[in-house]
Structure formats: C-alpha cells, structure tokens
mmCIF file of C-alpha atoms in Angstrom:
data_model
loop_
_atom_site.group_PDB
_atom_site.id
_atom_site.type_symbol
_atom_site.label_atom_id
_atom_site.label_comp_id
_atom_site.label_asym_id
_atom_site.label_seq_id
_atom_site.Cartn_x
_atom_site.Cartn_y
_atom_site.Cartn_z
ATOM 1 C CA UNK L 75 -0.079 0.079 0.147
ATOM 2 C CA UNK L 76 1.214 3.295 -0.850
ATOM 3 C CA UNK L 77 -0.030 6.385 1.431
ATOM 4 C CA UNK L 78 0.921 10.009 0.605
ATOM 5 C CA UNK L 79 0.312 13.148 3.494
ATOM 6 C CA UNK L 80 -0.277 16.453 1.691
ATOM 7 C CA UNK L 81 0.261 19.208 4.464
ATOM 8 C CA UNK L 82 2.045 22.488 2.280
ATOM 9 C CA UNK L 83 1.128 24.761 5.371
ATOM 10 C CA UNK L 84 3.283 26.274 8.332
ATOM 11 C CA UNK L 85 5.998 24.387 10.449
ATOM 12 C CA UNK L 86 3.378 24.012 13.305
ATOM 13 C CA UNK L 87 1.250 22.765 11.305
ATOM 14 C CA UNK L 88 3.177 20.179 9.926
ATOM 15 C CA UNK L 89 4.495 18.888 13.374
ATOM 16 C CA UNK L 90 1.511 18.422 14.677
ATOM 17 C CA UNK L 91 0.732 16.117 11.799
ATOM 18 C CA UNK L 92 3.883 13.808 12.896
ATOM 19 C CA UNK L 93 1.373 11.922 15.536
ATOM 20 C CA UNK L 94 -0.878 11.027 12.968
ATOM 21 C CA UNK L 95 1.729 9.955 10.790
ATOM 22 C CA UNK L 96 3.533 7.720 13.876
ATOM 23 C CA UNK L 97 0.311 5.747 14.166
ATOM 24 C CA UNK L 98 -0.249 5.299 10.410
ATOM 25 C CA UNK L 99 3.107 3.689 10.286
ATOM 26 C CA UNK L 100 2.436 1.498 13.198
ATOM 27 C CA UNK L 101 -0.543 0.523 11.695
ATOM 28 C CA UNK L 102 0.899 -0.129 8.193
ATOM 29 C CA UNK L 103 4.043 -0.992 8.944
ATOM 30 C CA UNK L 104 4.859 -2.141 5.346
ATOM 31 C CA UNK L 105 3.473 0.793 3.471
ATOM 32 C CA UNK L 106 5.431 3.283 1.452
ATOM 33 C CA UNK L 107 4.546 6.366 3.512
ATOM 34 C CA UNK L 108 5.563 9.818 1.926
ATOM 35 C CA UNK L 109 4.817 13.389 2.607
ATOM 36 C CA UNK L 110 4.313 16.556 0.573
ATOM 37 C CA UNK L 111 5.146 19.501 2.007
ATOM 38 C CA UNK L 112 6.508 23.320 1.143
ATOM 39 C CA UNK L 113 9.908 24.110 0.607
ATOM 40 C CA UNK L 114 10.385 26.353 3.834
ATOM 41 C CA UNK L 115 8.736 23.278 5.841
ATOM 42 C CA UNK L 116 9.514 19.969 4.483
ATOM 43 C CA UNK L 117 13.176 20.078 6.295
ATOM 44 C CA UNK L 118 11.713 19.701 9.693
ATOM 45 C CA UNK L 119 10.880 16.081 8.906
ATOM 46 C CA UNK L 120 13.256 15.259 7.018
ATOM 47 C CA UNK L 121 15.051 11.957 8.261
ATOM 48 C CA UNK L 122 11.770 11.166 10.275
ATOM 49 C CA UNK L 123 11.476 7.441 11.373
ATOM 50 C CA UNK L 124 7.953 6.892 9.665
ATOM 51 C CA UNK L 125 8.805 8.833 6.813
ATOM 52 C CA UNK L 126 9.665 6.851 3.544
ATOM 53 C CA UNK L 127 10.297 10.152 1.243
ATOM 54 C CA UNK L 128 9.879 13.808 1.755
ATOM 55 C CA UNK L 129 8.441 15.647 -1.376
ATOM 56 C CA UNK L 130 8.546 19.041 -1.707
ATOM 57 C CA UNK L 131 6.212 21.719 -3.093
ATOM 58 C CA UNK L 132 8.127 24.838 -3.857
ATOM 59 C CA UNK L 133 5.642 28.098 -3.781
ATOM 60 C CA UNK L 134 7.032 31.039 -5.636
ATOM 61 C CA UNK L 135 7.408 33.274 -2.299
ATOM 62 C CA UNK L 136 10.048 30.347 -1.135
ATOM 63 C CA UNK L 137 12.322 30.570 -4.214
ATOM 64 C CA UNK L 138 15.796 31.236 -3.280
ATOM 65 C CA UNK L 139 17.962 33.479 -5.104
ATOM 66 C CA UNK L 140 18.917 32.225 -8.707
ATOM 67 C CA UNK L 141 15.608 29.978 -8.883
ATOM 68 C CA UNK L 142 12.925 30.528 -11.340
ATOM 69 C CA UNK L 143 9.160 30.077 -11.213
ATOM 70 C CA UNK L 144 9.763 27.468 -14.559
ATOM 71 C CA UNK L 145 12.247 25.927 -12.496
ATOM 72 C CA UNK L 146 9.778 25.472 -9.577
ATOM 73 C CA UNK L 147 6.455 24.303 -11.954
ATOM 74 C CA UNK L 148 9.404 21.936 -13.772
ATOM 75 C CA UNK L 149 10.308 20.444 -9.951
ATOM 76 C CA UNK L 150 6.193 20.111 -9.417
ATOM 77 C CA UNK L 151 5.701 18.402 -12.561
ATOM 78 C CA UNK L 152 8.700 15.973 -11.838
ATOM 79 C CA UNK L 153 6.906 15.463 -8.570
ATOM 80 C CA UNK L 154 3.558 14.379 -9.793
ATOM 81 C CA UNK L 155 4.826 11.852 -12.376
ATOM 82 C CA UNK L 156 6.945 10.235 -9.909
ATOM 83 C CA UNK L 157 3.496 9.843 -7.727
ATOM 84 C CA UNK L 158 1.733 8.764 -10.468
ATOM 85 C CA UNK L 159 4.067 5.692 -11.320
ATOM 86 C CA UNK L 160 4.205 4.766 -8.034
ATOM 87 C CA UNK L 161 0.423 4.336 -7.734
ATOM 88 C CA UNK L 162 -0.835 6.152 -4.664
ATOM 89 C CA UNK L 163 -3.640 4.327 -3.152
ATOM 90 C CA UNK L 164 -4.390 6.574 -0.235
ATOM 91 C CA UNK L 165 -4.233 10.278 -0.514
ATOM 92 C CA UNK L 166 -4.295 11.903 3.029
ATOM 93 C CA UNK L 167 -4.884 15.601 3.623
ATOM 94 C CA UNK L 168 -4.953 16.272 7.654
ATOM 95 C CA UNK L 169 -5.634 20.184 7.435
ATOM 96 C CA UNK L 170 -9.123 21.790 6.865
ATOM 97 C CA UNK L 171 -10.117 23.117 4.170
ATOM 98 C CA UNK L 172 -7.992 23.570 0.785
ATOM 99 C CA UNK L 173 -10.615 20.892 -0.816
ATOM 100 C CA UNK L 174 -10.597 21.919 -4.043
ATOM 101 C CA UNK L 175 -6.798 22.357 -4.504
ATOM 102 C CA UNK L 176 -6.541 18.715 -2.946
ATOM 103 C CA UNK L 177 -8.848 17.118 -5.022
ATOM 104 C CA UNK L 178 -7.075 18.572 -8.423
ATOM 105 C CA UNK L 179 -3.804 16.976 -6.819
ATOM 106 C CA UNK L 180 -5.334 13.962 -6.314
ATOM 107 C CA UNK L 181 -6.563 13.676 -9.945
ATOM 108 C CA UNK L 182 -3.040 14.756 -11.165
ATOM 109 C CA UNK L 183 -1.297 11.743 -9.441
ATOM 110 C CA UNK L 184 -3.973 9.266 -10.170
ATOM 111 C CA UNK L 185 -4.652 8.512 -6.246
ATOM 112 C CA UNK L 186 -7.258 5.903 -5.888
ATOM 113 C CA UNK L 187 -8.447 7.200 -2.482
ATOM 114 C CA UNK L 188 -8.655 10.474 -0.912
ATOM 115 C CA UNK L 189 -9.372 11.499 2.461
ATOM 116 C CA UNK L 190 -9.890 15.239 3.334
ATOM 117 C CA UNK L 191 -10.058 16.236 6.783
ATOM 118 C CA UNK L 192 -13.491 17.539 8.387
ATOM 119 C CA UNK L 193 -13.557 20.037 10.926
ATOM 120 C CA UNK L 194 -14.325 18.708 14.502
ATOM 121 C CA UNK L 195 -15.026 20.075 17.725
ATOM 122 C CA UNK L 196 -11.454 19.204 19.344
ATOM 123 C CA UNK L 197 -9.379 21.670 21.085
ATOM 124 C CA UNK L 198 -6.181 21.358 20.144
ATOM 125 C CA UNK L 199 -4.501 20.950 16.192
ATOM 126 C CA UNK L 200 -2.949 17.837 17.062
ATOM 127 C CA UNK L 201 -6.481 16.439 17.822
ATOM 128 C CA UNK L 202 -7.874 18.115 15.013
ATOM 129 C CA UNK L 203 -5.584 16.415 12.846
ATOM 130 C CA UNK L 204 -5.673 12.804 14.350
ATOM 131 C CA UNK L 205 -9.600 13.322 13.932
ATOM 132 C CA UNK L 206 -8.641 11.989 10.153
ATOM 133 C CA UNK L 207 -7.866 8.578 11.921
ATOM 134 C CA UNK L 208 -11.566 7.723 12.389
ATOM 135 C CA UNK L 209 -12.316 7.975 8.853
ATOM 136 C CA UNK L 210 -9.063 6.038 7.450
ATOM 137 C CA UNK L 211 -9.660 2.289 7.764
ATOM 138 C CA UNK L 212 -6.164 1.019 9.004
ATOM 139 C CA UNK L 213 -6.416 3.653 11.877
ATOM 140 C CA UNK L 214 -10.323 3.301 12.517
ATOM 141 C CA UNK L 215 -9.801 -0.551 12.814
ATOM 142 C CA UNK L 216 -7.439 0.019 16.099
ATOM 143 C CA UNK L 217 -8.508 3.086 17.109
ATOM 144 C CA UNK L 218 -4.684 4.380 18.349
ATOM 145 C CA UNK L 219 -4.080 6.844 21.312
ATOM 146 C CA UNK L 220 -2.704 9.743 20.099
ATOM 147 C CA UNK L 221 1.014 9.688 20.133
ATOM 148 C CA UNK L 222 3.623 12.971 21.024
ATOM 149 C CA UNK L 223 4.805 14.890 18.227
ATOM 150 C CA UNK L 224 8.488 13.695 17.387
ATOM 151 C CA UNK L 225 11.014 15.049 14.775
ATOM 152 C CA UNK L 226 15.142 14.317 14.489
ATOM 153 C CA UNK L 227 17.661 16.290 14.644
ATOM 154 C CA UNK L 228 20.750 15.878 12.631
ATOM 155 C CA UNK L 229 23.984 13.954 14.261
ATOM 156 C CA UNK L 230 26.400 16.141 11.968
ATOM 157 C CA UNK L 231 24.961 19.266 13.102
ATOM 158 C CA UNK L 232 24.317 18.389 16.651
ATOM 159 C CA UNK L 233 28.060 17.163 16.827
ATOM 160 C CA UNK L 234 28.611 21.328 15.538
ATOM 161 C CA UNK L 235 26.808 22.777 18.241
ATOM 162 C CA UNK L 236 28.058 20.631 20.641
ATOM 163 C CA UNK L 237 31.655 21.434 19.551
ATOM 164 C CA UNK L 238 30.777 25.446 19.354
ATOM 165 C CA UNK L 239 29.464 24.918 23.148
ATOM 166 C CA UNK L 240 32.531 23.490 24.556
ATOM 167 C CA UNK L 241 34.969 26.012 23.119
ATOM 168 C CA UNK L 242 32.486 28.834 24.510
ATOM 169 C CA UNK L 243 31.882 27.252 27.731
ATOM 170 C CA UNK L 244 34.471 24.578 28.437
ATOM 171 C CA UNK L 245 33.371 21.221 30.038
ATOM 172 C CA UNK L 246 31.065 21.137 33.308
ATOM 173 C CA UNK L 247 27.629 20.199 33.913
ATOM 174 C CA UNK L 248 25.508 23.227 33.879
ATOM 175 C CA UNK L 249 21.882 23.864 33.002
ATOM 176 C CA UNK L 250 21.546 24.686 29.070
ATOM 177 C CA UNK L 251 18.790 26.790 28.202
ATOM 178 C CA UNK L 252 17.887 27.857 24.691
ATOM 179 C CA UNK L 253 16.175 31.750 24.233
ATOM 180 C CA UNK L 254 14.252 31.761 20.939
ATOM 181 C CA UNK L 255 13.639 35.675 20.719
ATOM 182 C CA UNK L 256 12.171 35.306 17.294
ATOM 183 C CA UNK L 257 8.720 35.862 16.435
ATOM 184 C CA UNK L 258 6.599 36.714 13.331
ATOM 185 C CA UNK L 259 3.471 38.819 14.601
ATOM 186 C CA UNK L 260 4.244 41.630 16.827
ATOM 187 C CA UNK L 261 2.170 40.640 19.520
ATOM 188 C CA UNK L 262 4.075 37.491 20.488
ATOM 189 C CA UNK L 263 7.514 39.385 20.686
ATOM 190 C CA UNK L 264 9.371 39.624 24.363
ATOM 191 C CA UNK L 265 11.488 42.575 24.385
ATOM 192 C CA UNK L 266 15.230 42.296 24.431
ATOM 193 C CA UNK L 267 15.426 44.125 27.369
ATOM 194 C CA UNK L 268 13.546 40.933 29.276
ATOM 195 C CA UNK L 269 15.254 38.275 27.940
ATOM 196 C CA UNK L 270 18.647 40.104 29.043
ATOM 197 C CA UNK L 271 16.683 40.972 32.603
ATOM 198 C CA UNK L 272 15.750 37.003 32.794
ATOM 199 C CA UNK L 273 18.819 35.647 31.768
ATOM 200 C CA UNK L 274 21.012 37.699 34.772
ATOM 201 C CA UNK L 275 18.730 36.630 36.887
ATOM 202 C CA UNK L 276 18.538 32.819 36.385
ATOM 203 C CA UNK L 277 22.051 33.053 35.927
ATOM 204 C CA UNK L 278 22.194 34.224 39.795
ATOM 205 C CA UNK L 279 20.269 31.699 40.846
ATOM 206 C CA UNK L 280 21.955 28.820 38.673
ATOM 207 C CA UNK L 281 24.839 27.194 36.841
ATOM 208 C CA UNK L 282 23.576 27.934 33.441
ATOM 209 C CA UNK L 283 24.651 28.575 29.599
ATOM 210 C CA UNK L 284 22.191 30.051 27.207
ATOM 211 C CA UNK L 285 21.579 29.228 23.515
ATOM 212 C CA UNK L 286 20.231 32.735 21.905
ATOM 213 C CA UNK L 287 18.637 31.417 18.814
ATOM 214 C CA UNK L 288 16.722 33.948 16.406
ATOM 215 C CA UNK L 289 15.939 34.546 12.579
ATOM 216 C CA UNK L 290 19.227 36.328 10.858
ATOM 217 C CA UNK L 291 18.581 39.190 8.538
ATOM 218 C CA UNK L 292 17.335 42.738 8.725
ATOM 219 C CA UNK L 293 13.911 43.181 10.445
ATOM 220 C CA UNK L 294 13.051 45.489 7.531
ATOM 221 C CA UNK L 295 13.595 43.039 4.926
ATOM 222 C CA UNK L 296 10.194 42.232 3.086
ATOM 223 C CA UNK L 297 10.390 38.976 2.276
ATOM 224 C CA UNK L 298 12.537 36.908 4.930
ATOM 225 C CA UNK L 299 12.279 39.512 8.145
ATOM 226 C CA UNK L 300 14.934 38.683 10.473
ATOM 227 C CA UNK L 301 16.198 39.725 14.167
ATOM 228 C CA UNK L 302 19.843 40.666 13.823
ATOM 229 C CA UNK L 303 19.668 44.036 15.691
ATOM 230 C CA UNK L 304 17.266 42.629 18.576
ATOM 231 C CA UNK L 305 19.938 39.517 18.563
ATOM 232 C CA UNK L 306 22.891 42.151 19.098
ATOM 233 C CA UNK L 307 21.708 44.289 21.460
ATOM 234 C CA UNK L 308 20.691 41.272 23.914
ATOM 235 C CA UNK L 309 24.344 39.904 23.476
ATOM 236 C CA UNK L 310 25.984 43.234 24.232
ATOM 237 C CA UNK L 311 23.334 43.579 27.051
ATOM 238 C CA UNK L 312 24.288 40.136 28.206
ATOM 239 C CA UNK L 313 28.055 40.702 28.904
ATOM 240 C CA UNK L 314 29.433 38.128 31.452
ATOM 241 C CA UNK L 315 26.653 35.524 30.963
ATOM 242 C CA UNK L 316 27.411 32.262 29.250
ATOM 243 C CA UNK L 317 25.617 33.000 25.868
ATOM 244 C CA UNK L 318 26.205 31.654 22.757
ATOM 245 C CA UNK L 319 25.126 33.526 19.901
ATOM 246 C CA UNK L 320 23.072 30.913 17.458
ATOM 247 C CA UNK L 321 21.446 32.471 14.671
ATOM 248 C CA UNK L 322 19.665 29.645 12.396
ATOM 249 C CA UNK L 323 19.278 30.605 9.086
ATOM 250 C CA UNK L 324 17.975 26.697 8.225
ATOM 251 C CA UNK L 325 15.369 24.982 9.951
ATOM 252 C CA UNK L 326 17.908 21.776 10.565
ATOM 253 C CA UNK L 327 20.411 24.081 12.224
ATOM 254 C CA UNK L 328 17.554 24.878 14.556
ATOM 255 C CA UNK L 329 16.563 21.827 15.028
ATOM 256 C CA UNK L 330 19.830 20.417 16.143
ATOM 257 C CA UNK L 331 20.608 23.323 18.352
ATOM 258 C CA UNK L 332 17.056 23.242 20.473
ATOM 259 C CA UNK L 333 17.993 19.441 20.659
ATOM 260 C CA UNK L 334 20.900 20.199 23.168
ATOM 261 C CA UNK L 335 18.979 22.299 25.834
ATOM 262 C CA UNK L 336 17.711 21.248 28.813
ATOM 263 C CA UNK L 337 14.509 24.153 28.487
ATOM 264 C CA UNK L 338 13.605 26.588 25.998
ATOM 265 C CA UNK L 339 12.110 29.968 26.436
ATOM 266 C CA UNK L 340 9.902 31.164 23.328
ATOM 267 C CA UNK L 341 7.004 32.550 21.781
ATOM 268 C CA UNK L 342 4.221 30.462 20.016
ATOM 269 C CA UNK L 343 5.615 29.633 16.568
ATOM 270 C CA UNK L 344 6.932 27.246 14.686
ATOM 271 C CA UNK L 345 10.286 26.937 16.675
ATOM 272 C CA UNK L 346 7.793 26.241 19.799
ATOM 273 C CA UNK L 347 6.332 23.186 17.976
ATOM 274 C CA UNK L 348 9.869 22.143 16.963
ATOM 275 C CA UNK L 349 11.263 22.360 20.632
ATOM 276 C CA UNK L 350 7.763 20.339 21.811
ATOM 277 C CA UNK L 351 8.622 17.485 19.034
ATOM 278 C CA UNK L 352 12.301 17.133 20.429
ATOM 279 C CA UNK L 353 10.942 16.573 23.812
ATOM 280 C CA UNK L 354 11.809 19.788 25.380
ATOM 281 C CA UNK L 355 10.023 21.597 28.432
ATOM 282 C CA UNK L 356 8.747 24.940 27.748
ATOM 283 C CA UNK L 357 8.130 28.254 28.940
ATOM 284 C CA UNK L 358 5.820 29.581 26.024
ATOM 285 C CA UNK L 359 4.747 33.042 25.610
ATOM 286 C CA UNK L 360 1.580 33.628 23.968
ATOM 287 C CA UNK L 361 -0.206 36.972 22.389
ATOM 288 C CA UNK L 362 -2.751 37.069 20.169
ATOM 289 C CA UNK L 363 -3.295 33.561 19.263
ATOM 290 C CA UNK L 364 -5.456 30.424 20.694
ATOM 291 C CA UNK L 365 -3.259 28.795 23.089
ATOM 292 C CA UNK L 366 -5.906 26.141 23.371
ATOM 293 C CA UNK L 367 -5.311 25.208 19.957
ATOM 294 C CA UNK L 368 -1.808 25.962 19.376
ATOM 295 C CA UNK L 369 0.262 25.099 23.223
ATOM 296 C CA UNK L 370 2.926 22.261 23.226
ATOM 297 C CA UNK L 371 1.855 18.841 22.520
ATOM 298 C CA UNK L 372 2.784 16.169 25.018
ATOM 299 C CA UNK L 373 5.311 18.129 27.082
ATOM 300 C CA UNK L 374 5.967 19.611 29.994
ATOM 301 C CA UNK L 375 5.091 23.497 29.321
ATOM 302 C CA UNK L 376 3.816 26.652 31.056
ATOM 303 C CA UNK L 377 2.082 29.225 28.752
ATOM 304 C CA UNK L 378 1.990 32.771 30.120
ATOM 305 C CA UNK L 379 -0.490 34.921 28.220
ATOM 306 C CA UNK L 380 -1.459 38.052 29.630
ATOM 307 C CA UNK L 381 -4.977 39.696 29.269
ATOM 308 C CA UNK L 382 -4.031 42.188 27.073
ATOM 309 C CA UNK L 383 -2.966 39.306 24.354
ATOM 310 C CA UNK L 384 0.571 41.236 24.314
ATOM 311 C CA UNK L 385 4.039 39.318 24.971
ATOM 312 C CA UNK L 386 5.595 42.514 25.728
ATOM 313 C CA UNK L 387 3.603 42.470 29.049
ATOM 314 C CA UNK L 388 4.753 39.501 30.376
ATOM 315 C CA UNK L 389 6.910 39.811 33.479
ATOM 316 C CA UNK L 390 10.135 38.784 34.073
ATOM 317 C CA UNK L 391 9.157 37.326 37.350
ATOM 318 C CA UNK L 392 6.557 35.086 35.936
ATOM 319 C CA UNK L 393 9.050 33.926 33.155
ATOM 320 C CA UNK L 394 11.499 33.080 36.129
ATOM 321 C CA UNK L 395 8.740 31.426 37.927
ATOM 322 C CA UNK L 396 7.461 29.390 35.375
ATOM 323 C CA UNK L 397 11.063 28.121 34.386
ATOM 324 C CA UNK L 398 11.707 27.119 37.872
ATOM 325 C CA UNK L 399 8.130 25.007 38.185
ATOM 326 C CA UNK L 400 9.342 23.489 35.245
ATOM 327 C CA UNK L 401 12.719 22.243 36.402
ATOM 328 C CA UNK L 402 11.045 21.311 39.565
ATOM 329 C CA UNK L 403 8.690 19.092 37.591
ATOM 330 C CA UNK L 404 5.541 20.661 38.200
ATOM 331 C CA UNK L 405 4.014 21.803 34.892
ATOM 332 C CA UNK L 406 1.755 19.539 32.693
#
C-alpha cells in the first residue's frame, strides 16, 4: 500500500501532523508512506523514521535567489509524474479546508482514494488532525491513542553545536537554556530587555549556559525579516553571561541546536512546536493566538498569556517562576 500525506502549510501545522504519521506507520508497517510539504517546512521532517520519502512543493514566495518560477513548475511536474508512477492508494489531507486544490492534486497523481479532514470540535490542532484517523480504515480498526509529536535532529549538526558550546564555555555540567527571540507577529514578541533581565536573574540562581536563537537578517526585509538588531542588543547587554549567539538560517540548524537544550523559553510559533517535538520543556509566551489550539503537545510546558494578549506585558518574574516550576517537574 502507498500512502501520501499532503501538508503544504506552516511548520507548526506540519509538526502537529507527525502523531498521525507515526500512528499510520504503526498500523501499516509495510506500507510506503510519503509526505508532500512546502520547501520552507519540509526540512523539519526530513529523516523522520515513520516516513519513506519527503517530497517538496516549492511555493513562489519560497524561491531562493537564482531559482525561477519555471524551475519550480518543472520540479512540481516531476513530482507529480513520480507519484503517478508509484501509484498512490491513499492520499490523506490532514488540514481542514483546501478541498478543491487537494482534489485537483489527487486527480493529477491518480490517487485511488482521497481522504480530506473535516472540521471537528477538538481543542488542539494535534487532535483536530488526528480526527482523520477515525475515517482512515487501517487506523479506525485499531483506534490508537495519540502519540507525541516527533522530529529528528541531524547528528552532524548536533556535533557542530556541541563543539561550539565546548569552545565557548568549556566542560562542566550546567543547565542549558534555549532563548528563542524571533516571532512573526508583533503581539508575540518579548522585548530584548526582558530576555536579558531573565537571563541575568536565572544565572544568579543556577549554573546555567544559554543558547540565543534567532532568525538572521534585517527586520525590515520584506521577504525574510530577521532579528539581527535585537540579537545584537541582547548579546551586548548580556556581557559576562555564558551566552552563545546561535543564528539559524536553516531549519536543520535550529532543530539540532534546540535538541541540545534542557529547557526552552520562546513565543508561540513554528520553533515552539519544533522544541516540543524534540521533547523539551517549554516556557511559552502567547499573544494574539489561540493557546488552547496551539500550545505545545505532549511535553511539560507553561503558557504565559496576559489579558492584553501582548507578550511584551509578560513579566520577567512570571517567566522565572514558570522556569523554576518546570525544572521542579511541576508543569503539565
């Protein structure tokens, strides 16, 4: 049996689909299982043990310098032809909506059966996605429990980060805290001064080293805005702390770095779901987004969401208390 998942939206959406993919692998151990994802999100699941192949759908807005629209269209055609040759028995679309485009794609590849998710009253995105299992015969027959989200870090990149950490801080057993400072929505951004104050106060209480993650680039770049200025401000103000600047231009770099942390402090977004899929405890800031739907799945975490829905209003005291609660094992 050949099964293809189609999830061409954001990183968090894709990561929240991994429990369904894992359950499908457990129910269909001999099947070929593939995933079609967009070029930006696909690296998050490359190497996933439940997948035989990750196919890339390149959107025009994700073209790299030197890449052409015609080249992207040609790659898309080659993917379609490869899937037609394979013969897809089941095409599964975990996201709700987009039925017209999904059905067109199913027709192009000649999928024998098409299953598109329907809206349900589940609270969390993972549960919404997993609702598809009730309509997919191999899973409906066994009614599996929902597993955690899971992604895999590249060992070579992990080793590279380990080397950088050893060079920066030497040996020694210390708490390693990831600080991810980038967030797409303005309402989700914790100020640079808050990150610095948090790091200084935590370092005064514990032996700790920090990895400072951010999306590199200029904040005014219309295509790929970054946080170089904010990161530089934090690095300068945090002088004297064990803090490793860790700009990550590519998802595999971010995944490998997060995999080495003991705890992560960050806002809701794709990186938060990556940390959760790596099994990391998370202090997570939520602004104008639905925490019930998008909070980390299956890992200890504490959501901090002020009544104003502005992350800038989360106090350093609240973040420190959440961190200590997680370290004491008192969070869900």
